[in-house]
C-alpha positions as a printed Julia matrix, in Angstrom:
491×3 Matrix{Float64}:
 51.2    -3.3   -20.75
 50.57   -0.24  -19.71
 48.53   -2.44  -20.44
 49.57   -1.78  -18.56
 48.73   -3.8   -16.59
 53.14   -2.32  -14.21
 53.75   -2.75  -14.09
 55.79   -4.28  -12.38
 61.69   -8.04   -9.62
 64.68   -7.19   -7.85
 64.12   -3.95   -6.87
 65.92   -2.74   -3.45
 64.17    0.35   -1.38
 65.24    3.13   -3.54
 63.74    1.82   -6.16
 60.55    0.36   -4.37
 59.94    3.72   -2.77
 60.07    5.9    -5.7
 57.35    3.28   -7.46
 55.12    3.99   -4.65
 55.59    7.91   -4.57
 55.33    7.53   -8.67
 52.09    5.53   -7.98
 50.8     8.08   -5.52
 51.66   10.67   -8.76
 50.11    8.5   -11.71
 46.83    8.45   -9.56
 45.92   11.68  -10.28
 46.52   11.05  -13.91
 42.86    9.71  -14.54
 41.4    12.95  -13.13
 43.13   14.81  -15.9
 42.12   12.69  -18.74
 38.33   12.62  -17.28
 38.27   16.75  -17.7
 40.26   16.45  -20.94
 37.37   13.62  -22.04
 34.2    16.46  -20.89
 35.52   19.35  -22.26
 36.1    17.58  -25.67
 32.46   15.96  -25.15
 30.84   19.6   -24.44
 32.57   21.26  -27.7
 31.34   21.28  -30.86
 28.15   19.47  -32.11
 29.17   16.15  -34.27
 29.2    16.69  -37.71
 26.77   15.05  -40.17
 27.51   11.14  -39.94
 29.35   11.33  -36.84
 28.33    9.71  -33.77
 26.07   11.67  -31.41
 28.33   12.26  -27.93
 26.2    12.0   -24.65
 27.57   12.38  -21.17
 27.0    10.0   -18.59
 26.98    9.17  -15.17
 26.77    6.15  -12.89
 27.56    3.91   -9.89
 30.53    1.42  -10.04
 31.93   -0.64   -7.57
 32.05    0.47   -3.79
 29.65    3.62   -5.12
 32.6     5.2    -6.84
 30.96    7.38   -9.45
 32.56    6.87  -13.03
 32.1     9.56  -15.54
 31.77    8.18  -19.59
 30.21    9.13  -23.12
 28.25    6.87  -24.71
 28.48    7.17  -28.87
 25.69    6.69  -30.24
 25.36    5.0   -34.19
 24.11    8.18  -36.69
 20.7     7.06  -37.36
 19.79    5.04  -34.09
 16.41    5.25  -32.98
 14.53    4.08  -30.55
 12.58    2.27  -32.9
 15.27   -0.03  -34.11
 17.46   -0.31  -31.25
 20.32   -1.92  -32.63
 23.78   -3.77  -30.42
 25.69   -1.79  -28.04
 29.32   -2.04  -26.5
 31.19   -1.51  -23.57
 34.93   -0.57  -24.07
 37.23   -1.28  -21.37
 41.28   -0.03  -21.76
 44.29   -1.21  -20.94
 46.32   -1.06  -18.38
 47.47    2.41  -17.28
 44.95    5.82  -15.88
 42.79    4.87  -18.75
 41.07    8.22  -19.42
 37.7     7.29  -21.93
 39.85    9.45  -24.4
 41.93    7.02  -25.15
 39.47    4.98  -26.18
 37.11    7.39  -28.05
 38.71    7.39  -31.3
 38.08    3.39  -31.83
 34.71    3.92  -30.25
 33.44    6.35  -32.71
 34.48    3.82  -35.6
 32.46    0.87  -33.68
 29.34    3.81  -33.63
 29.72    5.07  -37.63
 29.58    0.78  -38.16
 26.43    0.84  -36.59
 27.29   -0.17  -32.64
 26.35    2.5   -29.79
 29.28    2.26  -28.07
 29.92    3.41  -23.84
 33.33    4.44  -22.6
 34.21    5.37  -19.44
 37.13    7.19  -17.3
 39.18    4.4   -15.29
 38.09    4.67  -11.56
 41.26    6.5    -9.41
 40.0     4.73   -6.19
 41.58    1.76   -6.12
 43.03    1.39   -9.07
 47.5     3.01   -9.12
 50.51    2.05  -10.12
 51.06   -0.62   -7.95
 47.6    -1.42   -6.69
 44.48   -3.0    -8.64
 41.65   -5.16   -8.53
 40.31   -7.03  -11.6
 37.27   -8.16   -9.64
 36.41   -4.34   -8.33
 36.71   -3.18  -12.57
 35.05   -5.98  -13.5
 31.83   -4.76  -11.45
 32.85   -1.43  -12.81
 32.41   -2.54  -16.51
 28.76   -4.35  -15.65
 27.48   -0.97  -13.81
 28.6     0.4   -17.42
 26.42   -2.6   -19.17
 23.35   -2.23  -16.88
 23.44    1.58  -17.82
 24.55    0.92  -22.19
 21.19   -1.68  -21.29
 19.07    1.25  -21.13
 19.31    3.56  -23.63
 16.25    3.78  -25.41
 18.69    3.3   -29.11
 20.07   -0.02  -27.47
 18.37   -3.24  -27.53
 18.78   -4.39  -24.02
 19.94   -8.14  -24.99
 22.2    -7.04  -27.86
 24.72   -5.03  -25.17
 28.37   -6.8   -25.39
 31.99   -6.09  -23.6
 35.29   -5.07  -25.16
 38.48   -5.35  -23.81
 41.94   -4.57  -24.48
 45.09   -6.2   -23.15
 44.62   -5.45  -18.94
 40.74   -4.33  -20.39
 40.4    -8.13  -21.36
 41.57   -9.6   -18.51
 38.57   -7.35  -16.78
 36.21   -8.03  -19.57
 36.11  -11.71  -19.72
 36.15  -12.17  -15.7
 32.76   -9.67  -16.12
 31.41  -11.44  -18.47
 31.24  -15.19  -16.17
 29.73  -13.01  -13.59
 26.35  -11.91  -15.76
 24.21  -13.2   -18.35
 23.27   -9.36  -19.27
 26.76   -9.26  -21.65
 25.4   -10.81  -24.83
 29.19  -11.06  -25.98
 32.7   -10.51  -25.6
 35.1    -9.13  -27.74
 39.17   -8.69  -26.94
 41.84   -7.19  -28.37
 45.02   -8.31  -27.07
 44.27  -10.61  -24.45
 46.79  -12.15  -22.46
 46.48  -15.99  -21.82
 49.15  -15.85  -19.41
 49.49  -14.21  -16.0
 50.84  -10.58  -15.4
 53.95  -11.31  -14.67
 54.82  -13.57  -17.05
 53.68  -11.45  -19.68
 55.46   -8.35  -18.67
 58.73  -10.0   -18.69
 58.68  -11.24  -22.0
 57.36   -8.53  -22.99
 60.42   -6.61  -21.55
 62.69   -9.03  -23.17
 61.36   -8.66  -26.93
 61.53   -4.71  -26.8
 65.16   -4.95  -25.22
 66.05   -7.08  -27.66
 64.31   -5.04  -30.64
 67.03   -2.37  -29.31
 70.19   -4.05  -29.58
 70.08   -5.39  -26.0
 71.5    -8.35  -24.68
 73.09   -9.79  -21.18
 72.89   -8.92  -18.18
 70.56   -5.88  -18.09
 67.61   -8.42  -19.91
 67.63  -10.59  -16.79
 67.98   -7.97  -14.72
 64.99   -6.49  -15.95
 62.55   -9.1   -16.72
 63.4   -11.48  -14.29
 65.0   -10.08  -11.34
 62.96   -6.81  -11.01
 59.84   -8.83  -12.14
 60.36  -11.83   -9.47
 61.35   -8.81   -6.92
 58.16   -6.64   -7.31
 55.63   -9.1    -7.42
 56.96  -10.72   -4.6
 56.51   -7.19   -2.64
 53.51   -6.84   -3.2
 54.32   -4.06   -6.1
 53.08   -5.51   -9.26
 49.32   -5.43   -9.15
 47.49   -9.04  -10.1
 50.99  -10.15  -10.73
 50.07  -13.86  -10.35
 46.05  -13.25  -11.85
 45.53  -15.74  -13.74
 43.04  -15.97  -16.63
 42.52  -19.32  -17.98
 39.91  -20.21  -15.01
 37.93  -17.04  -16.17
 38.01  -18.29  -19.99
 36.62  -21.33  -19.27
 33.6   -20.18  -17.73
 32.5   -17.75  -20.52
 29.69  -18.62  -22.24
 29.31  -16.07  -24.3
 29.74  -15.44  -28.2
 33.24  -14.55  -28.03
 35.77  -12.65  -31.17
 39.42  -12.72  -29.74
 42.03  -10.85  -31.9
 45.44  -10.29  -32.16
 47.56   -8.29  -34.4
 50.36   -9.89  -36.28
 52.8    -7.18  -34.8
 51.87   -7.39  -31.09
 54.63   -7.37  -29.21
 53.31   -7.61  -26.05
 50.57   -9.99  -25.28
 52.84  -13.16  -26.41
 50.18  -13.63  -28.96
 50.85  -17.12  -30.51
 51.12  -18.42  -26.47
 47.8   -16.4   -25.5
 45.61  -17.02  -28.73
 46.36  -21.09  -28.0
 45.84  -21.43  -24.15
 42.76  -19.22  -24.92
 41.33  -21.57  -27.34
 42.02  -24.37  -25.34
 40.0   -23.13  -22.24
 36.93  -22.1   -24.16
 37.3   -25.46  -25.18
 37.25  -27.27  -21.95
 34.32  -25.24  -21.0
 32.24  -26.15  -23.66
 31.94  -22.53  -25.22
 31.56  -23.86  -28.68
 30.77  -19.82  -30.7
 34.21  -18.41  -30.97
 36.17  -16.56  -33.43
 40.09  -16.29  -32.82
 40.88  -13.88  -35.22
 44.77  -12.7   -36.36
 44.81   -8.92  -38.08
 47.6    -8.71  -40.57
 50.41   -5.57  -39.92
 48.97   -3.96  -36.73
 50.14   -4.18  -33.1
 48.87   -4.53  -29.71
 46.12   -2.79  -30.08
 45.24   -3.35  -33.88
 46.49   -0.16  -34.26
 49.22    0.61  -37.18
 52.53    0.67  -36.72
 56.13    2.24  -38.21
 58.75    0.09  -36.17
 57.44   -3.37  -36.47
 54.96   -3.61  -33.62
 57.51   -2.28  -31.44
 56.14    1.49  -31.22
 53.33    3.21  -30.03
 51.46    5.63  -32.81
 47.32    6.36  -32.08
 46.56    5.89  -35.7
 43.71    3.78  -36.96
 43.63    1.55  -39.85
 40.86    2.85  -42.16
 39.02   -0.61  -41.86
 39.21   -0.47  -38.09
 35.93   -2.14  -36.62
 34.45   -3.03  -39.8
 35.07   -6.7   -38.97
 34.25   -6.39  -35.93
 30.72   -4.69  -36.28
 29.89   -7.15  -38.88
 30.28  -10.02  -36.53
 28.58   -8.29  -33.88
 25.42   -7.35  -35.97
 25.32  -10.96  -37.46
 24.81  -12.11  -33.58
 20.85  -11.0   -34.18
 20.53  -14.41  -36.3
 22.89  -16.27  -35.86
 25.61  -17.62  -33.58
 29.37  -18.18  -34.97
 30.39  -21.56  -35.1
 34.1   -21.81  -33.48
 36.97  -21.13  -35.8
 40.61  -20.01  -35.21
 42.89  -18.27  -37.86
 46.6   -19.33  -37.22
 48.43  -16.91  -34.17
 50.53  -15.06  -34.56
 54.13  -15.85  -34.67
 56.2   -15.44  -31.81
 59.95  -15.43  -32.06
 60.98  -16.24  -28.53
 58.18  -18.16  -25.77
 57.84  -16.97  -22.75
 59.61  -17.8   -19.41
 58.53  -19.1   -15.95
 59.19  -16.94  -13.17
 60.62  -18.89  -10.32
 59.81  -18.36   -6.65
 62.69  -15.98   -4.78
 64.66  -18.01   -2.74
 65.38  -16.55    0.69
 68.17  -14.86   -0.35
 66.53  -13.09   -3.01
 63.31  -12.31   -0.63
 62.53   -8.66   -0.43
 63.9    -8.27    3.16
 67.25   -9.27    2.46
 67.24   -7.34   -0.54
 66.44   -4.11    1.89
 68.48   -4.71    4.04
 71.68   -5.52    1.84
 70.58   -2.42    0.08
 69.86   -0.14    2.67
 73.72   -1.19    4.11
 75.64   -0.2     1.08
 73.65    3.08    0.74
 74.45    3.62    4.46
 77.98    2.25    3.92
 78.59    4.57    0.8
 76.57    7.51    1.04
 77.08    8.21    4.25
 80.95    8.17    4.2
 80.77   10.52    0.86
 77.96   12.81    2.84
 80.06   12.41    6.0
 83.25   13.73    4.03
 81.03   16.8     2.28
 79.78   18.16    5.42
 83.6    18.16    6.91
 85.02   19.67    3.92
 82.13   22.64    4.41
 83.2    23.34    7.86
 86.6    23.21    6.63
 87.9    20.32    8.72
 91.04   18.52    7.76
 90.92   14.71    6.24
 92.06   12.7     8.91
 95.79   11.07    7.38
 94.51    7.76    8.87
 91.9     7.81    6.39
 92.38    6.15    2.93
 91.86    8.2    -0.04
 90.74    5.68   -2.27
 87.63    5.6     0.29
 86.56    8.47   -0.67
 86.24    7.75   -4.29
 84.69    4.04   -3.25
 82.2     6.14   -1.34
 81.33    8.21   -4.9
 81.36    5.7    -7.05
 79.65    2.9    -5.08
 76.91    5.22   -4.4
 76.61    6.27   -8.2
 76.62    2.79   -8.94
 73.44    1.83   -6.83
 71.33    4.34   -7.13
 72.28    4.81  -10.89
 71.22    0.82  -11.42
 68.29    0.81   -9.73
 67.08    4.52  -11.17
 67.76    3.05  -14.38
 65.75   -0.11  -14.41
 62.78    2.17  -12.41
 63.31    3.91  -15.85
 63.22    0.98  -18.0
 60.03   -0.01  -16.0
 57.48    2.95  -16.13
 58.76    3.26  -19.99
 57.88   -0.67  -20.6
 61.88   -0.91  -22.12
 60.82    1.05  -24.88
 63.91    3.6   -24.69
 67.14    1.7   -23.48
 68.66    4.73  -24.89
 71.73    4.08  -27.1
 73.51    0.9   -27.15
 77.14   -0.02  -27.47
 78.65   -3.75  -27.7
 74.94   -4.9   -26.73
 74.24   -3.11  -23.43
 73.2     0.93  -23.07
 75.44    3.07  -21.94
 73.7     4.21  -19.13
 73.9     0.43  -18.23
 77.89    0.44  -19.06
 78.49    3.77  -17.41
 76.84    1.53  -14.15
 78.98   -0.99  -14.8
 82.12    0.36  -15.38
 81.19    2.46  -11.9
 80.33   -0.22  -10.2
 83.69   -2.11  -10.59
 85.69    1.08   -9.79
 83.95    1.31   -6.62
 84.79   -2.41   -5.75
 88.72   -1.83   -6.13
 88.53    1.49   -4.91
 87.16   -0.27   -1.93
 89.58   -2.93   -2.12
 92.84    0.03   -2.18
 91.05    1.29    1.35
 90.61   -1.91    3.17
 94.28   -2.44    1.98
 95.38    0.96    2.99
 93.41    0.74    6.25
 95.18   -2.37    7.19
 98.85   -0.68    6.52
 98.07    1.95    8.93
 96.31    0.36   11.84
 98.06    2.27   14.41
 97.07    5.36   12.92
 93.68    4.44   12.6
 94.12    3.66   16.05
 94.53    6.75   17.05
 91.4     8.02   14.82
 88.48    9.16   16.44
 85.58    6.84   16.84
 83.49    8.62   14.19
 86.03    8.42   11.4
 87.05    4.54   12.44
 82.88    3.8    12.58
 82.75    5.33    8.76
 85.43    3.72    7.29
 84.29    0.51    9.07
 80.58    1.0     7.08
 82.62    1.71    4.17
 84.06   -1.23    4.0
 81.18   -3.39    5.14
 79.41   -1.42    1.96
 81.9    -2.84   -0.28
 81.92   -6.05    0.92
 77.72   -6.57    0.18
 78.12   -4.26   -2.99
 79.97   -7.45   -4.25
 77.13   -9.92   -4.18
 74.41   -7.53   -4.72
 75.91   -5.95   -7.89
 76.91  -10.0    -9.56
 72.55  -10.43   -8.62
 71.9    -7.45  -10.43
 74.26   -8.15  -13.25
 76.68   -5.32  -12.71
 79.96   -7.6   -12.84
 78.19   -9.41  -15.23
 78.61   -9.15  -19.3
């Protein structure tokens, strides 16, 4: 989810790096959104019927000041203050543009509606805390609480996907949110999620093999293990039992991310357990994720609005002035595939040995290729004791790694959604890595063979040359296990 909620594991160093710098990048995204968000609040004046935009400021958690609009339903007066609503995004920057489009529905249906910019202190790519936005979202309530259009205990949350994860574990920790409403939510942890979410949009493409484990269970495993996929073990069914609150949980038929028919159940069953006995689990026919529409089965992205979005929705809400729903549950939605548990790495697996197996076929590869450039530039013969194949294992071996793990960094930060094209069930960026990676095993195999024909000219090598084709060869001999984990030699 960009959604997420990373987000996201077998990842060696190359790969873990560039998430961090990327992190350090996509930080800086909520800034952007947050000026996009007040120069599209300061423009024109709403027209008739529209809701009334307001700028707003206030104190989050850790006295981080968060920036927002609040909406406010044509016609509200202070005189009939009427429900109000918190909206809380996904996962991702989560700039209060993304969010003002469904907001503005929820304020023409009668519901004054706050959003807010994401905080960009604490909150990345690879770092998060649900507790920190949850105290976020009830600095947002305590403010909604006080508009003089609002009636102070009529003032609910909304979450989507990540945003409902934050939502409910708000709502146990105040008795100021009169209700709770998701879209999306996520009944099982991060990780989990993620890498069946990976799986269904990989599969959607055409993919199967060994890139599908590779991506949604060895990079998943990998990253949350070092520390790289925020909240990767959060998990939400503790939170859902303690909500007391009058609670509307919906999914769209189409999502193809929150493992809907998995989430809407283990939901249920916690509100249960806790006694929370005024619920409505609600399934929306043809919309995804986030009750959005759709034009590729749930498996795209368009920001287009069914014209009946929040009807439903603001009914229920205004209806919690008189009375409170009794529970109820519409069927989930259908998933074709459940999702998978993700096993702890055994130790050789663990990130370290993953770094350093990594970091000794980079060395082993790259630096006999680099080694061999800056020769050629000074115009230096090849030393004759020197196989040739090496050369080419040097090329290709280093294509190979930093090719497979560029790629599934690729496949990450887009959530799988563009494999690119597929032939015989696997991409062809995959199969290009593939086919590279097993010419740079026999390429390595023709030097160690060639090196051991002429020993006694390598003898008389100097130490240099004899210590590169030595971490050659050591590459080549770790590139073997480390590209079958990956699923390089794999079909």
């Amino acid at each position: 989810m960009r959604t997420g909620p990373v987000r996201p594991a077998r990842t060696g160093p190359a790969l873990l790096l560039v998430t961090a710098l990327l992190a350090a990048l996509l930080g800086l995204l909520p800034g952007v959104g947050a000026e996009a968000a007040a120069a599209e609040a300061a423009g024109d004046a709403p027209a008739a019927g529209d809701p009334a935009p307001n700028p707003v400021d206030f104190t989050g958690a850790g006295g981080t000041v968060l920036h927002g609009l609040v909406l406010a339903a044509p016609g509200a007066k202070a005189s009939t203050p009427g429900p109000g609503l918190v909206m809380l995004p996904g996962a991702g920057p989560g700039p209060l543009a993304e969010l003002r489009a469904a907001a503005e529905s929820y304020a023409r249906h009668g519901v004054t509606v706050l959003v807010f910019d994401k905080r960009t202190d604490g909150y990345s790519t690879t770092h998060r805390d649900y507790g920190q936005l949850a105290d976020d979202a009830l600095a947002a309530v305590r403010l909604l609480r006080t508009r003089p259009e609002v009636a102070p205990d009529r003032v609910g949350l909304w979450g989507l996907s990540e945003g409902a994860w934050v939502a409910s574990l708000a709502a146990t920790r105040t008795t100021e949110a009169a209700y709770l409403v998701t879209v999306g939510a996520v009944g099982l942890t991060p990780a989990r999620q993620q890498a069946w979410a990976y799986r269904g949009y990989l599969r959607h493409a055409g993919v199967s093999g060994s890139l599908v484990t590779a991506l949604s269970d060895t990079s998943v495993r990998l990253l949350s293990a070092a520390g790289l996929f925020p909240e990767a073990d959060y998990d939400p069914v503790p939170v859902w039992e303690r909500v007391r609150q009058p609670v509307l949980a919906e999914w769209g038929t189409l999502d193809r991310e929150a493992a809907p028919e998995e989430s809407a159940t283990i939901i249920r069953r916690a509100l249960d357990r806790g006694g929370n006995t005024h619920y409505t689990l609600r399934t929306v026919p043809d919309v995804r994720h986030n009750l959005h529409l759709t034009r590729d089965d749930g498996y795209d992205r368009p920001d287009q609005l069914p014209a009946d979005y929040a009807g439903t929705e603001s009914a229920w809400i205004q209806r919690l002035a008189t009375d409170l729903p009794a529970a109820s549950a519409d069927p989930a939605p259908h998933q074709d595939t459940r999702s998978l548990a993700l096993d702890p790495l055994p130790w050789y697996e663990s990130t370290w040995f993953e770094v350093v197996a990594t970091l000794l076929c980079l060395t082993g590869f790259a630096g006999y290729a680099l080694s061999g450039a800056v020769r050629r530039l000074r115009r230096r013969p090849r030393p004759a004791a020197l196989p040739r194949a090496a050369r080419w294992a040097a090329l290709a071996g280093t294509a190979a790694l930093l090719g497979a793990l560029g790629y599934l960094l690729f496949l990450m930060l887009t959530a799988a959604m563009f494999p690119g094209p597929v032939l015989f069930g696997r991409p062809v960026v995959w199969l290009a890595v593939q086919l590279l990676a097993l010419f740079a095993l026999g390429a390595a195999a023709v030097a160690a063979a060639g090196a051991r024909r002429e020993r006694a000219a390598l003898a008389a090598a100097s130490l240099a040359d004899r210590a590169r084709l030595g971490a050659l060869l050591l590459a080549g001999l770790v590139f073997l296990p480390w590209a079958l984990s990956w699923g390089l030699l794999l079909p």
